[in-house]
Tab-separated table of C-alpha atoms in Angstrom:
chain	number	residue	atom	x	y	z
A	10	UNK	CA	81.534	56.435	-100.773
A	11	UNK	CA	83.601	57.797	-97.933
A	12	UNK	CA	86.849	56.083	-97.084
A	13	UNK	CA	89.190	56.304	-94.135
A	14	UNK	CA	92.198	56.623	-96.452
A	15	UNK	CA	94.050	59.942	-96.474
A	16	UNK	CA	93.292	62.283	-99.351
A	17	UNK	CA	95.811	62.170	-102.175
A	18	UNK	CA	95.995	65.302	-104.319
A	19	UNK	CA	98.429	66.052	-107.102
A	20	UNK	CA	101.264	63.859	-108.265
A	21	UNK	CA	102.145	60.495	-106.697
A	22	UNK	CA	104.445	60.735	-103.706
A	23	UNK	CA	108.080	60.057	-104.432
A	24	UNK	CA	108.501	58.688	-100.919
A	25	UNK	CA	106.642	58.380	-97.631
A	26	UNK	CA	106.317	61.467	-95.455
A	27	UNK	CA	108.572	61.525	-92.388
A	28	UNK	CA	107.945	62.622	-88.805
A	29	UNK	CA	110.350	65.517	-89.407
A	30	UNK	CA	108.156	66.801	-92.258
A	31	UNK	CA	105.050	66.502	-90.095
A	32	UNK	CA	106.767	68.472	-87.339
A	33	UNK	CA	107.872	71.209	-89.761
A	34	UNK	CA	104.379	71.467	-91.277
A	35	UNK	CA	102.848	71.802	-87.818
A	36	UNK	CA	105.521	74.220	-86.572
A	37	UNK	CA	106.602	72.000	-83.651
A	38	UNK	CA	109.610	69.904	-82.659
A	39	UNK	CA	109.986	66.267	-83.724
A	40	UNK	CA	109.505	65.099	-80.147
A	41	UNK	CA	106.263	67.081	-79.818
A	42	UNK	CA	105.009	65.685	-83.121
A	43	UNK	CA	105.887	62.173	-81.981
A	44	UNK	CA	104.035	62.610	-78.677
A	45	UNK	CA	100.989	64.065	-80.441
A	46	UNK	CA	100.754	61.150	-82.875
A	47	UNK	CA	101.553	58.371	-80.408
A	48	UNK	CA	99.406	59.664	-77.551
A	49	UNK	CA	102.313	59.091	-75.158
A	50	UNK	CA	103.165	62.161	-73.125
A	51	UNK	CA	101.369	65.487	-72.758
A	52	UNK	CA	100.672	67.769	-75.694
A	53	UNK	CA	98.271	70.702	-75.492
A	54	UNK	CA	95.041	69.814	-77.344
A	55	UNK	CA	95.322	72.610	-79.962
A	56	UNK	CA	98.911	71.562	-80.746
A	57	UNK	CA	97.940	67.893	-80.885
A	58	UNK	CA	95.128	68.688	-83.325
A	59	UNK	CA	97.469	70.773	-85.490
A	60	UNK	CA	100.015	67.962	-85.665
A	61	UNK	CA	97.405	65.363	-86.556
A	62	UNK	CA	95.955	67.608	-89.238
A	63	UNK	CA	99.432	68.059	-90.726
A	64	UNK	CA	99.997	64.285	-90.666
A	65	UNK	CA	96.729	63.670	-92.495
A	66	UNK	CA	97.558	66.300	-95.068
A	67	UNK	CA	100.941	64.721	-95.774
A	68	UNK	CA	99.571	61.175	-95.813
A	69	UNK	CA	101.935	60.260	-92.986
A	70	UNK	CA	101.631	56.701	-91.603
A	71	UNK	CA	103.572	55.938	-88.399
A	72	UNK	CA	105.877	52.939	-88.466
A	73	UNK	CA	104.414	50.319	-86.123
A	74	UNK	CA	107.650	48.322	-85.962
A	75	UNK	CA	110.762	49.176	-84.029
A	76	UNK	CA	113.846	50.076	-86.002
A	77	UNK	CA	115.612	46.793	-85.198
A	78	UNK	CA	112.606	44.810	-86.479
A	79	UNK	CA	112.273	46.521	-89.850
A	80	UNK	CA	114.231	43.877	-91.688
A	81	UNK	CA	111.859	41.215	-90.344
A	82	UNK	CA	108.821	43.281	-91.356
A	83	UNK	CA	110.067	43.342	-94.958
A	84	UNK	CA	109.681	39.552	-94.950
A	85	UNK	CA	105.915	39.807	-94.492
A	86	UNK	CA	103.026	40.304	-96.890
A	87	UNK	CA	99.533	41.575	-96.235
A	88	UNK	CA	96.413	39.741	-97.386
A	89	UNK	CA	93.099	41.581	-97.248
A	90	UNK	CA	89.973	39.556	-98.098
A	91	UNK	CA	86.224	40.126	-97.912
A	92	UNK	CA	84.759	37.259	-95.902
A	93	UNK	CA	86.657	34.401	-94.280
A	94	UNK	CA	83.339	32.702	-93.461
A	95	UNK	CA	82.998	32.071	-97.185
A	96	UNK	CA	84.973	28.930	-98.166
A	97	UNK	CA	86.133	30.648	-101.358
A	98	UNK	CA	88.079	33.340	-99.484
A	99	UNK	CA	89.366	30.850	-96.945
A	100	UNK	CA	90.770	28.743	-99.797
A	101	UNK	CA	92.264	31.821	-101.429
A	102	UNK	CA	94.058	32.739	-98.189
A	103	UNK	CA	95.283	29.151	-97.819
A	104	UNK	CA	96.841	29.200	-101.292
A	105	UNK	CA	98.611	32.468	-100.533
A	106	UNK	CA	99.816	31.268	-97.124
A	107	UNK	CA	101.311	28.052	-98.496
A	108	UNK	CA	103.357	29.856	-101.119
A	109	UNK	CA	104.385	32.627	-98.716
A	110	UNK	CA	105.851	30.067	-96.317
A	111	UNK	CA	107.793	28.434	-99.137
A	112	UNK	CA	109.416	31.804	-99.800
A	113	UNK	CA	110.004	32.346	-96.050
A	114	UNK	CA	107.524	35.200	-95.830
A	115	UNK	CA	104.945	35.710	-93.087
A	116	UNK	CA	101.324	36.359	-94.066
A	117	UNK	CA	99.349	39.022	-92.205
A	118	UNK	CA	95.673	38.316	-92.846
A	119	UNK	CA	92.746	40.744	-92.457
A	120	UNK	CA	89.028	40.320	-93.163
A	121	UNK	CA	87.214	43.549	-94.097
A	122	UNK	CA	83.717	42.066	-94.215
A	123	UNK	CA	83.078	43.816	-97.523
A	124	UNK	CA	83.272	47.247	-95.860
A	125	UNK	CA	85.269	50.027	-97.611
A	126	UNK	CA	85.835	51.688	-94.227
A	127	UNK	CA	87.267	48.541	-92.623
A	128	UNK	CA	89.280	47.894	-95.785
A	129	UNK	CA	90.801	51.384	-95.515
A	130	UNK	CA	91.718	50.879	-91.845
A	131	UNK	CA	93.303	47.499	-92.591
A	132	UNK	CA	95.311	48.978	-95.468
A	133	UNK	CA	96.683	51.695	-93.192
A	134	UNK	CA	97.648	49.083	-90.605
A	135	UNK	CA	99.502	47.048	-93.227
A	136	UNK	CA	101.414	50.132	-94.385
A	137	UNK	CA	102.335	50.876	-90.782
A	138	UNK	CA	103.690	47.344	-90.465
A	139	UNK	CA	105.853	47.946	-93.550
A	140	UNK	CA	104.737	44.825	-95.388
A	141	UNK	CA	106.613	43.993	-98.571
A	142	UNK	CA	103.383	43.817	-100.602
A	143	UNK	CA	99.627	43.330	-100.372
A	144	UNK	CA	97.146	40.978	-102.032
A	145	UNK	CA	93.589	42.309	-101.825
A	146	UNK	CA	90.077	41.318	-102.905
A	147	UNK	CA	89.084	44.976	-103.225
A	148	UNK	CA	85.694	46.507	-102.523
A	149	UNK	CA	86.710	49.879	-103.968
A	150	UNK	CA	89.411	51.411	-106.150
A	151	UNK	CA	90.703	53.497	-103.244
A	152	UNK	CA	92.573	50.746	-101.420
A	153	UNK	CA	94.837	49.880	-104.378
A	154	UNK	CA	95.396	53.569	-105.167
A	155	UNK	CA	96.380	54.230	-101.568
A	156	UNK	CA	98.768	51.270	-101.323
A	157	UNK	CA	100.404	52.146	-104.648
A	158	UNK	CA	100.962	55.735	-103.543
A	159	UNK	CA	102.570	54.403	-100.374
A	160	UNK	CA	104.954	52.426	-102.618
A	161	UNK	CA	103.509	49.093	-101.528
A	162	UNK	CA	103.292	46.543	-104.379
A	163	UNK	CA	99.677	45.405	-104.678
A	164	UNK	CA	97.847	42.659	-106.563
A	165	UNK	CA	94.073	42.728	-106.906
A	166	UNK	CA	92.642	39.222	-106.903
A	167	UNK	CA	89.161	37.911	-107.784
A	168	UNK	CA	87.927	41.486	-108.435
A	169	UNK	CA	89.543	44.338	-110.333
A	170	UNK	CA	89.055	48.046	-109.719
A	171	UNK	CA	92.374	49.467	-110.925
A	172	UNK	CA	92.888	48.038	-114.407
A	173	UNK	CA	96.156	49.324	-115.848
A	174	UNK	CA	97.264	50.797	-112.525
A	175	UNK	CA	98.238	47.646	-110.633
A	176	UNK	CA	98.505	43.899	-111.211
A	177	UNK	CA	95.474	41.628	-110.999
A	178	UNK	CA	94.732	37.896	-111.044
A	179	UNK	CA	91.171	37.064	-112.054
A	180	UNK	CA	88.910	34.211	-113.107
A	181	UNK	CA	87.360	34.447	-116.585
A	182	UNK	CA	83.923	35.052	-115.096
A	183	UNK	CA	82.150	35.999	-118.309
A	184	UNK	CA	83.030	32.897	-120.307
A	185	UNK	CA	82.308	30.567	-117.386
A	186	UNK	CA	78.879	32.146	-116.780
A	187	UNK	CA	78.087	31.954	-120.462
A	188	UNK	CA	78.928	28.229	-120.586
A	189	UNK	CA	76.764	27.470	-117.567
A	190	UNK	CA	73.782	29.442	-118.885
A	191	UNK	CA	74.157	27.802	-122.298
A	192	UNK	CA	73.875	24.369	-120.664
A	193	UNK	CA	70.489	25.356	-119.244
A	194	UNK	CA	69.321	26.799	-122.556
A	195	UNK	CA	70.398	23.609	-124.365
A	196	UNK	CA	68.225	21.613	-121.935
A	197	UNK	CA	65.220	23.634	-123.102
A	198	UNK	CA	64.933	26.160	-120.263
A	199	UNK	CA	63.783	29.633	-121.231
A	200	UNK	CA	62.810	31.157	-117.875
A	201	UNK	CA	66.277	31.085	-116.311
A	202	UNK	CA	66.742	33.396	-113.336
A	203	UNK	CA	70.085	34.873	-112.330
A	204	UNK	CA	70.287	35.439	-108.578
A	205	UNK	CA	73.231	37.735	-107.940
A	206	UNK	CA	74.759	39.675	-105.054
A	207	UNK	CA	76.051	42.698	-106.978
A	208	UNK	CA	76.343	43.912	-110.574
A	209	UNK	CA	78.958	46.675	-110.306
A	210	UNK	CA	82.182	44.870	-109.400
A	211	UNK	CA	83.993	42.939	-112.115
A	212	UNK	CA	82.795	39.598	-110.710
A	213	UNK	CA	79.091	40.398	-110.790
A	214	UNK	CA	79.291	42.515	-113.913
A	215	UNK	CA	81.114	39.835	-115.891
A	216	UNK	CA	78.857	37.008	-114.684
A	217	UNK	CA	75.817	39.043	-115.698
A	218	UNK	CA	77.441	39.746	-119.082
A	219	UNK	CA	78.063	36.018	-119.631
A	220	UNK	CA	74.466	35.198	-118.707
A	221	UNK	CA	73.145	37.793	-121.160
A	222	UNK	CA	75.567	36.698	-123.883
A	223	UNK	CA	74.281	33.114	-123.715
A	224	UNK	CA	70.701	34.275	-124.340
A	225	UNK	CA	71.818	36.497	-127.207
A	226	UNK	CA	73.822	33.715	-128.848
A	227	UNK	CA	70.848	31.341	-128.580
A	228	UNK	CA	68.446	33.937	-129.972
A	229	UNK	CA	66.245	33.599	-126.868
A	230	UNK	CA	64.504	36.694	-125.419
A	231	UNK	CA	65.625	37.567	-121.912
A	232	UNK	CA	63.153	38.585	-119.216
A	233	UNK	CA	65.057	41.200	-117.182
A	234	UNK	CA	62.755	40.655	-114.203
A	235	UNK	CA	64.490	37.302	-113.741
A	236	UNK	CA	67.753	39.052	-112.796
A	237	UNK	CA	67.374	39.323	-109.021
A	238	UNK	CA	69.709	41.063	-106.557
A	239	UNK	CA	69.577	38.998	-103.375
A	240	UNK	CA	71.932	40.520	-100.815
A	241	UNK	CA	75.084	39.169	-99.243
A	242	UNK	CA	74.058	36.428	-96.850
A	243	UNK	CA	72.050	33.216	-96.815
A	244	UNK	CA	69.067	34.541	-94.862
A	245	UNK	CA	68.537	37.640	-97.014
A	246	UNK	CA	68.981	35.635	-100.210
A	247	UNK	CA	66.610	32.915	-99.001
A	248	UNK	CA	63.845	35.505	-98.616
A	249	UNK	CA	64.433	36.765	-102.156
A	250	UNK	CA	64.477	33.182	-103.462
A	251	UNK	CA	61.092	32.559	-101.821
A	252	UNK	CA	59.666	35.590	-103.608
A	253	UNK	CA	61.148	34.502	-106.928
A	254	UNK	CA	59.881	30.942	-106.694
A	255	UNK	CA	56.440	32.084	-105.581
A	256	UNK	CA	55.766	34.193	-108.664
A	257	UNK	CA	52.799	33.430	-110.905
A	258	UNK	CA	55.347	32.446	-113.568
A	259	UNK	CA	58.369	31.203	-111.625
A	260	UNK	CA	61.656	30.313	-113.311
A	261	UNK	CA	62.265	26.712	-114.332
A	262	UNK	CA	65.991	27.126	-113.615
A	263	UNK	CA	68.128	29.360	-111.428
A	264	UNK	CA	71.756	30.363	-111.880
A	265	UNK	CA	73.171	31.379	-108.464
A	266	UNK	CA	76.063	33.801	-108.946
A	267	UNK	CA	77.994	32.428	-105.942
A	268	UNK	CA	77.972	29.573	-103.437
A	269	UNK	CA	76.235	31.531	-100.672
A	270	UNK	CA	73.317	32.339	-102.979
A	271	UNK	CA	73.181	28.713	-104.157
A	272	UNK	CA	72.779	27.580	-100.540
A	273	UNK	CA	69.958	30.083	-100.047
A	274	UNK	CA	68.122	28.848	-103.147
A	275	UNK	CA	68.597	25.218	-102.137
A	276	UNK	CA	67.072	25.954	-98.732
A	277	UNK	CA	64.179	27.926	-100.228
A	278	UNK	CA	63.371	25.123	-102.686
A	279	UNK	CA	63.316	22.598	-99.831
A	280	UNK	CA	61.022	24.816	-97.760
A	281	UNK	CA	58.643	25.125	-100.728
A	282	UNK	CA	58.771	21.365	-101.407
A	283	UNK	CA	60.261	21.908	-104.854
A	284	UNK	CA	62.196	18.896	-106.124
A	285	UNK	CA	65.598	19.509	-107.721
A	286	UNK	CA	65.960	18.967	-110.656
A	287	UNK	CA	62.433	17.668	-111.441
A	288	UNK	CA	60.730	21.001	-110.672
A	289	UNK	CA	63.698	23.364	-110.556
A	290	UNK	CA	67.154	23.170	-112.087
A	291	UNK	CA	69.932	24.839	-110.104
A	292	UNK	CA	73.469	25.789	-111.103
A	293	UNK	CA	76.042	27.895	-109.275
A	294	UNK	CA	79.215	29.899	-109.647
A	295	UNK	CA	81.729	28.678	-107.014
A	296	UNK	CA	81.974	24.956	-106.285
A	297	UNK	CA	82.225	24.252	-102.538
A	298	UNK	CA	82.184	20.997	-100.616
A	299	UNK	CA	78.473	20.825	-99.717
A	300	UNK	CA	77.552	20.851	-103.416
A	301	UNK	CA	79.018	17.393	-103.929
A	302	UNK	CA	77.615	16.036	-100.637
A	303	UNK	CA	73.911	16.784	-101.177
A	304	UNK	CA	71.675	14.736	-103.432
A	305	UNK	CA	71.460	15.625	-106.197
A	306	UNK	CA	74.844	17.294	-106.364
A	307	UNK	CA	74.875	20.876	-107.625
A	308	UNK	CA	76.333	21.687	-111.047
A	309	UNK	CA	78.777	24.553	-110.525
A	310	UNK	CA	81.592	26.586	-112.014
A	311	UNK	CA	84.621	25.160	-110.241
A	312	UNK	CA	87.015	27.950	-109.431
A	313	UNK	CA	90.138	26.788	-107.663
A	314	UNK	CA	90.635	29.421	-104.943
A	315	UNK	CA	93.894	27.847	-103.774
A	316	UNK	CA	95.327	28.056	-107.313
A	317	UNK	CA	94.026	31.621	-107.578
A	318	UNK	CA	95.868	32.502	-104.366
A	319	UNK	CA	99.050	30.826	-105.598
A	320	UNK	CA	98.892	32.774	-108.869
A	321	UNK	CA	98.317	36.012	-106.969
A	322	UNK	CA	101.338	35.605	-104.724
A	323	UNK	CA	103.520	34.605	-107.683
A	324	UNK	CA	102.490	37.838	-109.380
A	325	UNK	CA	103.149	39.808	-106.193
A	326	UNK	CA	106.689	38.478	-105.887
A	327	UNK	CA	107.344	39.249	-109.549
A	328	UNK	CA	106.260	42.820	-108.827
A	329	UNK	CA	108.465	43.029	-105.713
A	330	UNK	CA	111.462	41.820	-107.726
A	331	UNK	CA	110.681	43.980	-110.804
A	332	UNK	CA	108.891	47.094	-109.524
A	333	UNK	CA	109.041	48.888	-112.881
A	334	UNK	CA	107.819	46.021	-115.081
A	335	UNK	CA	104.600	46.599	-117.080
A	336	UNK	CA	101.385	46.043	-115.152
A	337	UNK	CA	99.790	42.649	-115.798
A	338	UNK	CA	96.286	41.207	-115.564
A	339	UNK	CA	96.367	37.403	-115.351
A	340	UNK	CA	93.139	35.675	-116.421
A	341	UNK	CA	92.564	32.097	-115.225
A	342	UNK	CA	90.011	29.740	-116.751
A	343	UNK	CA	87.423	27.810	-114.748
A	344	UNK	CA	85.764	24.455	-115.356
A	345	UNK	CA	82.145	23.357	-114.959
A	346	UNK	CA	81.564	20.472	-112.539
A	347	UNK	CA	78.415	18.824	-113.923
A	348	UNK	CA	76.286	16.971	-111.376
A	349	UNK	CA	72.622	16.053	-111.019
A	350	UNK	CA	70.920	19.383	-110.320
A	351	UNK	CA	69.774	20.082	-113.878
A	352	UNK	CA	67.170	18.485	-116.135
A	353	UNK	CA	64.861	19.590	-118.959
A	354	UNK	CA	61.896	21.682	-117.777
A	355	UNK	CA	58.673	19.799	-117.107
A	356	UNK	CA	55.017	20.571	-116.503
A	357	UNK	CA	55.818	20.380	-112.758
A	358	UNK	CA	58.196	23.330	-112.799
A	359	UNK	CA	55.791	25.691	-110.994
A	360	UNK	CA	54.520	25.930	-107.453
């Protein structure tokens, strides 16, 4: 997958490239190099292209702050999340912001929309602003690698792509998913679908592993056709939920791997006149406010995104203060908020 981050060959950089080094590599003066990179002032197109190529080759990132503001910039941290429309990420950012203010740091927040390209652009902008560190919910390994090579302390949160290379703060997704699936199995369900957004990041992979582990521990055969990838938004997932619930042998219970998918399944069940939990049991990873407002309430794994954000920024400041300390992965537990959306399967659990 192509990224906008500069290529990084060979050994890690000992320091950031300077404008002088860019100028020397391009065979021009510092002032010419500066004009070519800033776009201010005339530079012949071939010279401009040569300077920019040299800058890319050296991994040079221009400083977006004036010299007299650099001390202020060091009192800021970058936060790069996937989707601020999702209450989980909004809560995560809130937890980080609260603790940053207590330490008299400013938070610079960016939303990459789950795009590696946007994530790369945001990471470059944060380096240019000379932030003291970055907390990221990564969508690829490249962003953490890039920030580390730019000597920016980084903490991966919620998802992990760079185990052993940088710090991370995660929820114990596998054990929580296993507990939730086991509850459904204990109620007598055997056709339990897992509706999931992705199965390659640590979040999806671990939730799938917990789901599978519950079946294995119970000695119950697992129908792999009941593991359904349903996209990233409510509308796409609702369409997939319709297809799932309209099968000749539909599931009697569904485990939604996040709150967005749970909303999609709830809507699909209502559109198909399926009663929860009498005809369909529903559980979810991620407990958000609507789940306790509807009737019946939705049983869900209750992550605390604010606490996750607080743990992430605590780890970031430990890294800033002790840059050579061993890399840590912090694993937080999650609870299950049991409500009224589950019941034993009945003869009515089909359309």
